[in-house]
mmCIF file of C-alpha atoms in Angstrom:
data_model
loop_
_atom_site.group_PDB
_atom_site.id
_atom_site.type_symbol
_atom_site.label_atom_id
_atom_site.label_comp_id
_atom_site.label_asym_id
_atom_site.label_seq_id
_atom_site.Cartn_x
_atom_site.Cartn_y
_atom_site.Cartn_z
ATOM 1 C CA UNK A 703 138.094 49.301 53.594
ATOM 2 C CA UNK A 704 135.759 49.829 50.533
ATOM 3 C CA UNK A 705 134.661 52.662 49.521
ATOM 4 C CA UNK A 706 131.029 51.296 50.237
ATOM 5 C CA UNK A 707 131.275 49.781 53.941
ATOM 6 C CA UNK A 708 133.521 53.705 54.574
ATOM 7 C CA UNK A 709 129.575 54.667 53.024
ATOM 8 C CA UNK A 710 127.982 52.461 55.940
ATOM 9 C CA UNK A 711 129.634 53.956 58.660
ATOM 10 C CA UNK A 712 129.613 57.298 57.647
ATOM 11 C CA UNK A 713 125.664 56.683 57.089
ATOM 12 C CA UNK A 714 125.779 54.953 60.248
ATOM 13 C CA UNK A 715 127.507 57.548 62.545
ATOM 14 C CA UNK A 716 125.644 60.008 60.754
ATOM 15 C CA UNK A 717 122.314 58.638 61.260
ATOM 16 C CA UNK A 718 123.417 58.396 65.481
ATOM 17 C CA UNK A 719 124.372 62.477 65.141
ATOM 18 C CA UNK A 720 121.054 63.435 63.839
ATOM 19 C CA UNK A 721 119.416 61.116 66.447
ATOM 20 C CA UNK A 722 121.464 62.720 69.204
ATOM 21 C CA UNK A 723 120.714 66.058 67.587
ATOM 22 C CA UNK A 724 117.061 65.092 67.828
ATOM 23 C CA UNK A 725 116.980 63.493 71.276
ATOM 24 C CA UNK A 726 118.298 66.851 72.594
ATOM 25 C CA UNK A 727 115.976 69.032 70.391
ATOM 26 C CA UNK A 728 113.132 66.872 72.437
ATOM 27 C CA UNK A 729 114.930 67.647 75.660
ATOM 28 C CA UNK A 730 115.336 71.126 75.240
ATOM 29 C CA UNK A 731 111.518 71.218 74.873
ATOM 30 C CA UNK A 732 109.478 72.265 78.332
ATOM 31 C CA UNK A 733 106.343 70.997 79.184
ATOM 32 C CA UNK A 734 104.608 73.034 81.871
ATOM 33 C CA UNK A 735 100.966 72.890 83.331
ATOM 34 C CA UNK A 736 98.672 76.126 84.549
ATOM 35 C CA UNK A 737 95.909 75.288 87.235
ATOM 36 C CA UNK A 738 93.138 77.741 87.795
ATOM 37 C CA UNK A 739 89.556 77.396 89.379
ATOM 38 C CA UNK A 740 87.848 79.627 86.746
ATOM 39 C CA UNK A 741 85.998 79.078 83.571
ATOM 40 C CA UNK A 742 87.158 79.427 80.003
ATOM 41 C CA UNK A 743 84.674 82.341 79.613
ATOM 42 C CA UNK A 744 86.032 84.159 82.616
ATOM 43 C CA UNK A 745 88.177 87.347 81.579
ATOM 44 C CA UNK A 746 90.730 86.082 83.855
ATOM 45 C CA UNK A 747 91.244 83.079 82.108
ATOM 46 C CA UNK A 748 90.901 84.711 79.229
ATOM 47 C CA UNK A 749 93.780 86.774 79.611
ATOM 48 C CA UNK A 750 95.534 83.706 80.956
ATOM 49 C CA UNK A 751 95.377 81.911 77.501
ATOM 50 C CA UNK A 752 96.743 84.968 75.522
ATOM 51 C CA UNK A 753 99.661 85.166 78.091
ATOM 52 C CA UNK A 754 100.531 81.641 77.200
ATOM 53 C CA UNK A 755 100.211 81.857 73.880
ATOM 54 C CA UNK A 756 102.322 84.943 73.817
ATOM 55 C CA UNK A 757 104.735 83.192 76.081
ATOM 56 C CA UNK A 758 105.051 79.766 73.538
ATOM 57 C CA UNK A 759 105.444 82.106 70.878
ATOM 58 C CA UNK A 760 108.234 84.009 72.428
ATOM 59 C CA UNK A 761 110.093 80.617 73.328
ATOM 60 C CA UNK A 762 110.327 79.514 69.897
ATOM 61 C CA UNK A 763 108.087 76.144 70.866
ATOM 62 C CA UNK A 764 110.967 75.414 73.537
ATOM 63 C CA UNK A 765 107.878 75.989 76.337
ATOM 64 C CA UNK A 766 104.761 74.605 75.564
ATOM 65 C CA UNK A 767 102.148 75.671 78.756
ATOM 66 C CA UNK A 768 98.800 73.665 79.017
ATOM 67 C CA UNK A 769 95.938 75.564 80.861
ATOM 68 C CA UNK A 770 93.619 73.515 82.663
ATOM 69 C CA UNK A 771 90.983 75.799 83.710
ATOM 70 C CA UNK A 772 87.711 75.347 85.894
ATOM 71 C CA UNK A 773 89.467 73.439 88.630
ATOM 72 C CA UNK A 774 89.867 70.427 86.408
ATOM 73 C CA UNK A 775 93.427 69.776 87.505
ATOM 74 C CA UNK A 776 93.112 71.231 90.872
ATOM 75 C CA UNK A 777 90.836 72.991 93.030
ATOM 76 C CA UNK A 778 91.361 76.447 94.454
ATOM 77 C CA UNK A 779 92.137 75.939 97.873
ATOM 78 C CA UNK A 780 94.633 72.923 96.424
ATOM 79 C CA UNK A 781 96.527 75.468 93.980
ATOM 80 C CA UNK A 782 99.030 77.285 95.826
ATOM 81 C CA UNK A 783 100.216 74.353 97.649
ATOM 82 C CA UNK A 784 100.215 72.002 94.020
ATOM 83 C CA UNK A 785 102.083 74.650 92.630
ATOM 84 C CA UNK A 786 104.913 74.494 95.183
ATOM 85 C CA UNK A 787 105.218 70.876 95.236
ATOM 86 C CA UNK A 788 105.324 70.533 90.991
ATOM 87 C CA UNK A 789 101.430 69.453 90.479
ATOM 88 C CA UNK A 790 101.722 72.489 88.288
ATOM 89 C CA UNK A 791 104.452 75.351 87.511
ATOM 90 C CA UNK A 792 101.646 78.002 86.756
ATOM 91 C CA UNK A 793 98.894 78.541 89.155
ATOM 92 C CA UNK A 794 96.171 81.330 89.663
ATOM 93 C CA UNK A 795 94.513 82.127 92.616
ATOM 94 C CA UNK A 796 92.037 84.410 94.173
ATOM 95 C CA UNK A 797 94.853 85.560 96.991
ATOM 96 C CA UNK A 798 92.450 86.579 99.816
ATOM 97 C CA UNK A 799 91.360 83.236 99.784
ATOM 98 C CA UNK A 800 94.904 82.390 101.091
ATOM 99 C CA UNK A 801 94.149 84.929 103.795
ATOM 100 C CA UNK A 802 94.415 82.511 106.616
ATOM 101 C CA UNK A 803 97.985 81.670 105.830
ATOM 102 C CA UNK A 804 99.265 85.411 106.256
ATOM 103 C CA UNK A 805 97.058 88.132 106.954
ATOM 104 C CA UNK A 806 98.751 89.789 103.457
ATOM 105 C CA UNK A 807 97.359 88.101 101.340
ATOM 106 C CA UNK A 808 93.635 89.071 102.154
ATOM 107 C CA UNK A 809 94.238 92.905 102.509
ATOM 108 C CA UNK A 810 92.567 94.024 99.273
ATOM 109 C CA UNK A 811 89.454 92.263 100.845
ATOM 110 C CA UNK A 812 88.856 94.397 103.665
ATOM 111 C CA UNK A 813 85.300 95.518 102.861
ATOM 112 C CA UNK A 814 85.294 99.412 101.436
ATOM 113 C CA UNK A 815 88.610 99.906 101.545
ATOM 114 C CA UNK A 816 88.761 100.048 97.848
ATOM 115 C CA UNK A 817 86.364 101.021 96.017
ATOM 116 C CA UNK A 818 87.616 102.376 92.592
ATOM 117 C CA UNK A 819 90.108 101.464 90.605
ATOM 118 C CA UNK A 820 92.437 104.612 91.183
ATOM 119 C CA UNK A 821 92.413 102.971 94.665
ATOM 120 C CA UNK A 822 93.105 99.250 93.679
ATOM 121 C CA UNK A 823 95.936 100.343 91.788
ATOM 122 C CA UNK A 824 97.464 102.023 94.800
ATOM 123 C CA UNK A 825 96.978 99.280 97.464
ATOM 124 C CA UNK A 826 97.906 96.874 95.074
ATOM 125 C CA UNK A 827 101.442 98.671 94.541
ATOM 126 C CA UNK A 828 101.997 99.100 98.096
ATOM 127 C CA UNK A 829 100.932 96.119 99.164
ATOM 128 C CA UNK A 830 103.211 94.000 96.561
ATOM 129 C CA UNK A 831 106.804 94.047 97.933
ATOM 130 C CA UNK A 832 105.068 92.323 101.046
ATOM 131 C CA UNK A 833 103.294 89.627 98.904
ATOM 132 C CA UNK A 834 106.386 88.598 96.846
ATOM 133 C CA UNK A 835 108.578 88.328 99.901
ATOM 134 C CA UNK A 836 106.033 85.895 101.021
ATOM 135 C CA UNK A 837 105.947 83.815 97.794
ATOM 136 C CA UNK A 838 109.845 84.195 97.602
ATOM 137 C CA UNK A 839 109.993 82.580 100.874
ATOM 138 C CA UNK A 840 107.524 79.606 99.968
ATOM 139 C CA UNK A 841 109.791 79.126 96.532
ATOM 140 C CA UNK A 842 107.559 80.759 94.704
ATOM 141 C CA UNK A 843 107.155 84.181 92.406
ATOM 142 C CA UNK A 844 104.255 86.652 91.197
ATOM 143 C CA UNK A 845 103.815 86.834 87.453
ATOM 144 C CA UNK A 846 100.910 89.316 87.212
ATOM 145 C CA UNK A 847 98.078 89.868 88.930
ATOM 146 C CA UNK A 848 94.640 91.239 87.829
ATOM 147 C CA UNK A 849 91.502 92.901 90.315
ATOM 148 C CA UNK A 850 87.871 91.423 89.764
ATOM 149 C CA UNK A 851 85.260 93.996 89.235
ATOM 150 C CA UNK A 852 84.221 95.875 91.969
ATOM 151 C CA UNK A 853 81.659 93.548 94.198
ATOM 152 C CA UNK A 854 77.590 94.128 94.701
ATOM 153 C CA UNK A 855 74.947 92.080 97.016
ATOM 154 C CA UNK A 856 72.857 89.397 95.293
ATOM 155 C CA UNK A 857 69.428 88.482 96.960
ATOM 156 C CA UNK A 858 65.768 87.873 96.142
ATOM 157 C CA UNK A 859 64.637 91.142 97.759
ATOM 158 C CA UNK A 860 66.053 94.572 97.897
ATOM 159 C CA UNK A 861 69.163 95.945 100.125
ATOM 160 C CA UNK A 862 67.602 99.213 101.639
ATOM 161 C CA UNK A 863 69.878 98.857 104.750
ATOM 162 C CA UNK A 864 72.565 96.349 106.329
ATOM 163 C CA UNK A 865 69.823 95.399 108.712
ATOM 164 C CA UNK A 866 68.208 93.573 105.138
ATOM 165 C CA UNK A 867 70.852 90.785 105.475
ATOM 166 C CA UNK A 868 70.434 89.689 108.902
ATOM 167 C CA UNK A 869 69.293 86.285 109.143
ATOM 168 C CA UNK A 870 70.252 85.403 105.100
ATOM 169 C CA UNK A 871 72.386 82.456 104.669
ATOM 170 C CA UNK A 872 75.471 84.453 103.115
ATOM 171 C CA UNK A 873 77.307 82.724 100.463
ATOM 172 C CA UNK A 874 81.391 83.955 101.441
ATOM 173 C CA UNK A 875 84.597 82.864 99.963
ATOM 174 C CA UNK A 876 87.576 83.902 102.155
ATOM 175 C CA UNK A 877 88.176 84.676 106.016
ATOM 176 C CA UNK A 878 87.298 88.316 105.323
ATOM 177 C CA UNK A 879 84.154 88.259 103.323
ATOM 178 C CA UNK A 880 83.186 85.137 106.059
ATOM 179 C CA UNK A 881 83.692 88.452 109.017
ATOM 180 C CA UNK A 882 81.474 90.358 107.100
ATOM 181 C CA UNK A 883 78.543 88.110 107.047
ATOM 182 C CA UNK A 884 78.990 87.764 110.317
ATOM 183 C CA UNK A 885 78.486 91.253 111.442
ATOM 184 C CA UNK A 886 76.124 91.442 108.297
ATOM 185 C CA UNK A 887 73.823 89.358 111.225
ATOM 186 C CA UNK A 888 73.898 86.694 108.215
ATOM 187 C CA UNK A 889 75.297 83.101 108.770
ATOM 188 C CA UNK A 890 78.013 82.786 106.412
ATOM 189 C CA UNK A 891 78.977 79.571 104.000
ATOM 190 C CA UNK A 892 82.225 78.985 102.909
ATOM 191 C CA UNK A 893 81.209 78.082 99.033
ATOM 192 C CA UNK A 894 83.966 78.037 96.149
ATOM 193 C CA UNK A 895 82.582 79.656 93.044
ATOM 194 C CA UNK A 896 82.264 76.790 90.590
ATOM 195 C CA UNK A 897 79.907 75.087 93.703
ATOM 196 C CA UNK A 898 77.266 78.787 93.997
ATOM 197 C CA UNK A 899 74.684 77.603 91.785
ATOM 198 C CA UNK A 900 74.025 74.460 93.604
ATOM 199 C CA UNK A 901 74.559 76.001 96.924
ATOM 200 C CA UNK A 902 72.031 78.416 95.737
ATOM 201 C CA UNK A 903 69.452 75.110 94.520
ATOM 202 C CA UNK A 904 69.751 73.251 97.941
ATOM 203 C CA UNK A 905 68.907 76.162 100.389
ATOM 204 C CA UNK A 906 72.743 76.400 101.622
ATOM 205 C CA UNK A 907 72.983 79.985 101.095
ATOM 206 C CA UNK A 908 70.227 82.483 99.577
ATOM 207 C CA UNK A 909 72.675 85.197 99.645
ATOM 208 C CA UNK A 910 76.146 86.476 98.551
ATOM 209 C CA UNK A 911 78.507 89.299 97.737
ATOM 210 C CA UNK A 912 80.605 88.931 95.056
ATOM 211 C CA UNK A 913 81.167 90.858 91.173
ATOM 212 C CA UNK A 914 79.240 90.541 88.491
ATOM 213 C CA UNK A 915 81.365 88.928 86.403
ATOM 214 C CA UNK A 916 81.163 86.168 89.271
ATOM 215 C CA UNK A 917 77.241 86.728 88.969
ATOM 216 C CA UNK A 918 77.146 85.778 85.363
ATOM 217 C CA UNK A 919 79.935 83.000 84.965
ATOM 218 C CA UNK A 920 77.682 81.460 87.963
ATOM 219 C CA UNK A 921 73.991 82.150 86.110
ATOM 220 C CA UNK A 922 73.252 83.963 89.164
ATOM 221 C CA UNK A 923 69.749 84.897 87.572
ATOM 222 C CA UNK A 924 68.613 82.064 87.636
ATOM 223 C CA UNK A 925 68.458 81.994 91.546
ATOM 224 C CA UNK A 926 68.525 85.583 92.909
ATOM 225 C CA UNK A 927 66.364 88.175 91.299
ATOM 226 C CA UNK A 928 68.491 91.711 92.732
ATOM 227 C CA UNK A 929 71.734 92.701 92.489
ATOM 228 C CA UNK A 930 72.785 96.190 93.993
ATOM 229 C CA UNK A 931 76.392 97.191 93.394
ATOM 230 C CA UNK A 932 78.046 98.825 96.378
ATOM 231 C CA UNK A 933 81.982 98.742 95.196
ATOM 232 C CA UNK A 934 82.814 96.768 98.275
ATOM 233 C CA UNK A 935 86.404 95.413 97.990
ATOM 234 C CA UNK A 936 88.415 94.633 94.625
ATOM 235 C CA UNK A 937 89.992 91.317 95.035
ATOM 236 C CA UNK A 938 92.979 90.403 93.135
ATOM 237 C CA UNK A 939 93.545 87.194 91.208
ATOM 238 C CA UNK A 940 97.740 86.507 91.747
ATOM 239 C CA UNK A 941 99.335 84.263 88.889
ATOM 240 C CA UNK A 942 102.359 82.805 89.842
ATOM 241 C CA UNK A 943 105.257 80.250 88.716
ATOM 242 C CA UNK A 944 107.274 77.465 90.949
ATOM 243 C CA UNK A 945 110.421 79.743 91.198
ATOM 244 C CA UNK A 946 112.519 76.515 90.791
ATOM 245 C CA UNK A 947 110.570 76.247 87.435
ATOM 246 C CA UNK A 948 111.380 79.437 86.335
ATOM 247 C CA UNK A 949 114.897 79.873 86.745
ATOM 248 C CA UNK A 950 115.493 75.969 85.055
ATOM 249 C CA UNK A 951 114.475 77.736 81.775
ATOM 250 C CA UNK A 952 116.682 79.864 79.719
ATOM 251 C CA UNK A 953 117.373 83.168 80.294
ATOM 252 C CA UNK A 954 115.618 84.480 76.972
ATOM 253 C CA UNK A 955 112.765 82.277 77.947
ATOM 254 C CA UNK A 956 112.629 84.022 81.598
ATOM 255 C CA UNK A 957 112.630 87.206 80.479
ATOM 256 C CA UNK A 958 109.674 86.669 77.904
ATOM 257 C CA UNK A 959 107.748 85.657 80.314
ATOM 258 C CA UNK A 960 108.546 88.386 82.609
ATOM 259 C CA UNK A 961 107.447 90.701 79.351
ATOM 260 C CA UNK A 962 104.179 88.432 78.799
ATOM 261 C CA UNK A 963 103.222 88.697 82.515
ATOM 262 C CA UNK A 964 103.679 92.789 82.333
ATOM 263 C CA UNK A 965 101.540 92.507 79.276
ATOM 264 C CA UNK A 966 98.959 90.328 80.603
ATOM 265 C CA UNK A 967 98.758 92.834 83.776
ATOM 266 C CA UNK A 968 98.004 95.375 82.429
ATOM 267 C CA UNK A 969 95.841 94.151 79.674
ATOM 268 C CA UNK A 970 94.078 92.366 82.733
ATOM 269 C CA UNK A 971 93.281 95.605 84.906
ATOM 270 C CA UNK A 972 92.020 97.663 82.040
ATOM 271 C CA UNK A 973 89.443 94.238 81.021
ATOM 272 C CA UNK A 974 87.774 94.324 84.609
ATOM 273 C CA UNK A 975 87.217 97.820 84.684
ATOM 274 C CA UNK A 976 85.625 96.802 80.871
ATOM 275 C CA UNK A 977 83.864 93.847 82.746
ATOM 276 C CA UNK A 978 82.383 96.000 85.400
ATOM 277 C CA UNK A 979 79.875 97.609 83.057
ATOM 278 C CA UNK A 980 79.276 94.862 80.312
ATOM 279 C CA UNK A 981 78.876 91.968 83.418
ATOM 280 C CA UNK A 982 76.289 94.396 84.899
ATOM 281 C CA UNK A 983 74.378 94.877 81.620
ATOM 282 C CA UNK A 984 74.164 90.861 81.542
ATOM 283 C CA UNK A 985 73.107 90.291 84.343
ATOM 284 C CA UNK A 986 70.023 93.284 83.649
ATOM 285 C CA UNK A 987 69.647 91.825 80.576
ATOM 286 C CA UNK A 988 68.662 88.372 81.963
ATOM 287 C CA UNK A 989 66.161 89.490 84.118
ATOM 288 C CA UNK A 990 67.687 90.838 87.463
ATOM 289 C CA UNK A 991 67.129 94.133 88.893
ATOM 290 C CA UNK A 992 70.247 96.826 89.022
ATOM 291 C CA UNK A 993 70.075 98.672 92.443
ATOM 292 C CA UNK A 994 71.531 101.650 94.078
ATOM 293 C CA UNK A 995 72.761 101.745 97.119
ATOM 294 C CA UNK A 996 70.954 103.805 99.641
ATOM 295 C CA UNK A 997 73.077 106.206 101.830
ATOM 296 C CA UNK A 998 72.041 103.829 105.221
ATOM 297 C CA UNK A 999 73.261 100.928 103.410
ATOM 298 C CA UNK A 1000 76.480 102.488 102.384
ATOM 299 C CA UNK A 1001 76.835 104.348 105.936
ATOM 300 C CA UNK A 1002 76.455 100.916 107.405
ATOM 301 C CA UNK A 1003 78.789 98.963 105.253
ATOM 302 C CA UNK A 1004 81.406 101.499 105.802
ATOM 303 C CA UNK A 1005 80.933 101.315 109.709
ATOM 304 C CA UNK A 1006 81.396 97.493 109.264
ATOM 305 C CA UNK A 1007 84.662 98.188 106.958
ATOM 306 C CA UNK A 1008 86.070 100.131 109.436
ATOM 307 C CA UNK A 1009 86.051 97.756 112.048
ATOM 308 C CA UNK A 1010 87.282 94.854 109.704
ATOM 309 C CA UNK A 1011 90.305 97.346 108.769
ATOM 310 C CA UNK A 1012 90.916 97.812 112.265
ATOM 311 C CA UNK A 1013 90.652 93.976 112.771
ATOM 312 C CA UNK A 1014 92.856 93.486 109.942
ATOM 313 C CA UNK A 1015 95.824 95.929 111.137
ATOM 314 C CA UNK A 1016 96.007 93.804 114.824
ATOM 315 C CA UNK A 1017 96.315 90.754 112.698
ATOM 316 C CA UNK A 1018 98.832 91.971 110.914
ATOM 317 C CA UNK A 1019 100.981 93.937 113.308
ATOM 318 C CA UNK A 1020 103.609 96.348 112.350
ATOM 319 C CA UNK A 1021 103.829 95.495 108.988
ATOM 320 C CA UNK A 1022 100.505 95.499 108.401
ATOM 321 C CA UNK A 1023 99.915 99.585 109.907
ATOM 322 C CA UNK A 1024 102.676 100.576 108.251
ATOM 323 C CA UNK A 1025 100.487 99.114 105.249
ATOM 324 C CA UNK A 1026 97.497 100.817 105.768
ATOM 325 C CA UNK A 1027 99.107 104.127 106.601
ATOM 326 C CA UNK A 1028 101.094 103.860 104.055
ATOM 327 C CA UNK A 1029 97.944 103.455 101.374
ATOM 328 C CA UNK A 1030 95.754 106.034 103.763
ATOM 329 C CA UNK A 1031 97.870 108.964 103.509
ATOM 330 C CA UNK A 1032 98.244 108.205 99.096
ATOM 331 C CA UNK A 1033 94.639 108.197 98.927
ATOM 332 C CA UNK A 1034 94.317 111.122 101.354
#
């Protein structure tokens, strides 16, 4: 054999090494897709895109995560399930909006049974062991997960009492917040957030409770001229991963975004409790009217939280008192 066709093959077989080499380098590169409902201004997205970033950075480029935010690759209520079935690996939800599956999952939206943050952080630690066994049964597993801002009413006139709602056309979003319009004396409307302003437009609803960082990702001044904070409930979006997903990555990969997710928690609860005052300014700012709550309002939302909580506990049975005692006697 000559020295040049021993140069050919060697080329050759050389040439299908580095080919091999690259067609694994491709493979070992993950290509993974994050649904949410919310809008790219949102804090919760927000924090969602530094997570990722952190997360691709920490994988050396082997992950790369693509956000789709503002429902454009699914729609809330199709999240959870498009997760589990590979639609996406990464989804974010509003949990108590998921509160019809398991009674669990909607217990930070019992009206007034939170309402400051000292309190948010304890239900949400008590309540968590009971939310992951759920997800761990559905093949699923929390990330992080970050509280909205504490809630207020929006309307066109001012809240002086509970007995102010009756007859609105309340704007809801989950099971619980649905109960509350109802013994609000309002008739409630199931409306997902990216859908309020048009609600709003048509007549649907002239009414609703949510936060005001809801308020202003939704314009809400340009339909409803009051809002009156009255701390109310603080919901928790839950960001979560297919566990099947997860565990197919390796193990350095896992575990920085285990580290990413701790980050993004806690870099999530400190930016609604930031949110809670700079939303409200906004929303002053372009034109609507701050309110305070008058004691009849608050005596009557708290008689209407009461009964929801007791609603809530024969819902969710054992489990659930042991819950609610449980968080009672640490806020006690």
């Amino acid at each position: 054999m000559t020295n040049l066709r021993r140069r050919d093959i060697l080329a050759a077989t050389g040439g299908l090494a580095a080919a091999s080499l690259g067609a694994g380098a491709a493979q070992a590169q993950t290509r993974w897709q994050v649904a949410t409902a919310y809008p790219d201004g949102n804090f919760h997205t927000r924090n969602m895109r530094t997570f990722v970033e952190q997360v691709q950075a920490a994988s050396g480029g082997r992950l790369q995560v693509q956000v789709h935010s503002n429902a454009s690759l699914l729609r809330m209520p199709e999240i959870k399930r498009g997760v589990q079935t590979g639609q996406a690996q990464i989804g974010e939800i509003l949990l108590s909006a998921y509160g019809n599956e398991d009674p669990f999952f909607e217990v930070d939206s019992v009206p007034m049974l939170v309402t400051s943050t000292t309190m948010a952080r304890k239900l949400a630690e008590l309540q968590k062991q009971y939310v992951e066994a759920r997800f761990q049964r559905q093949g699923l597993s929390l990330l992080y997960w970050v509280p909205w801002p504490p809630s207020g009413l929006y309307t066109n006139v001012p809240v002086e009492s509970v007995e102010t709602l009756r007859g609105t056309k309340m704007r809801t979003f989950n099971a619980l917040t649905n109960r509350f319009a109802t013994l609000c004396g309002a008739t409630p409307t199931l409306v997902q957030q990216a859908e309020v302003p048009q609600a709003f437009a048509t007549g649907v609803v002239n009414a609703m409770v949510t936060s005001a960082a809801t308020g202003v990702d939704v314009q809400a001044w340009d339909f409803c001229r009051h809002f009156t904070p009255i701390g109310f409930t603080r919901t928790k979006n839950a960001i979560f991963v297919q566990t099947r997903a997860l565990q197919g990555l390796p193990a350095d990969v896992q575990a920085a975004i285990r580290t990413a997710a701790a980050a993004a928690e806690a870099r999530g609860w400190e930016a609604s409790d930031t949110e809670t005052v700079n939303q409200q300014n906004t929303l002053q700012q372009r034109g609507m009217t701050i309110g305070t709550a008058s004691p009849a309002l608050m005596q009557g939302l708290m008689r209407i939280g009461a009964t929801q909580a007791d609603e809530w506990v024969a819902k969710a049975g054992d489990e659930g008192k042991r819950l609610i005692d449980a968080y009672r006697a640490a806020i006690a």
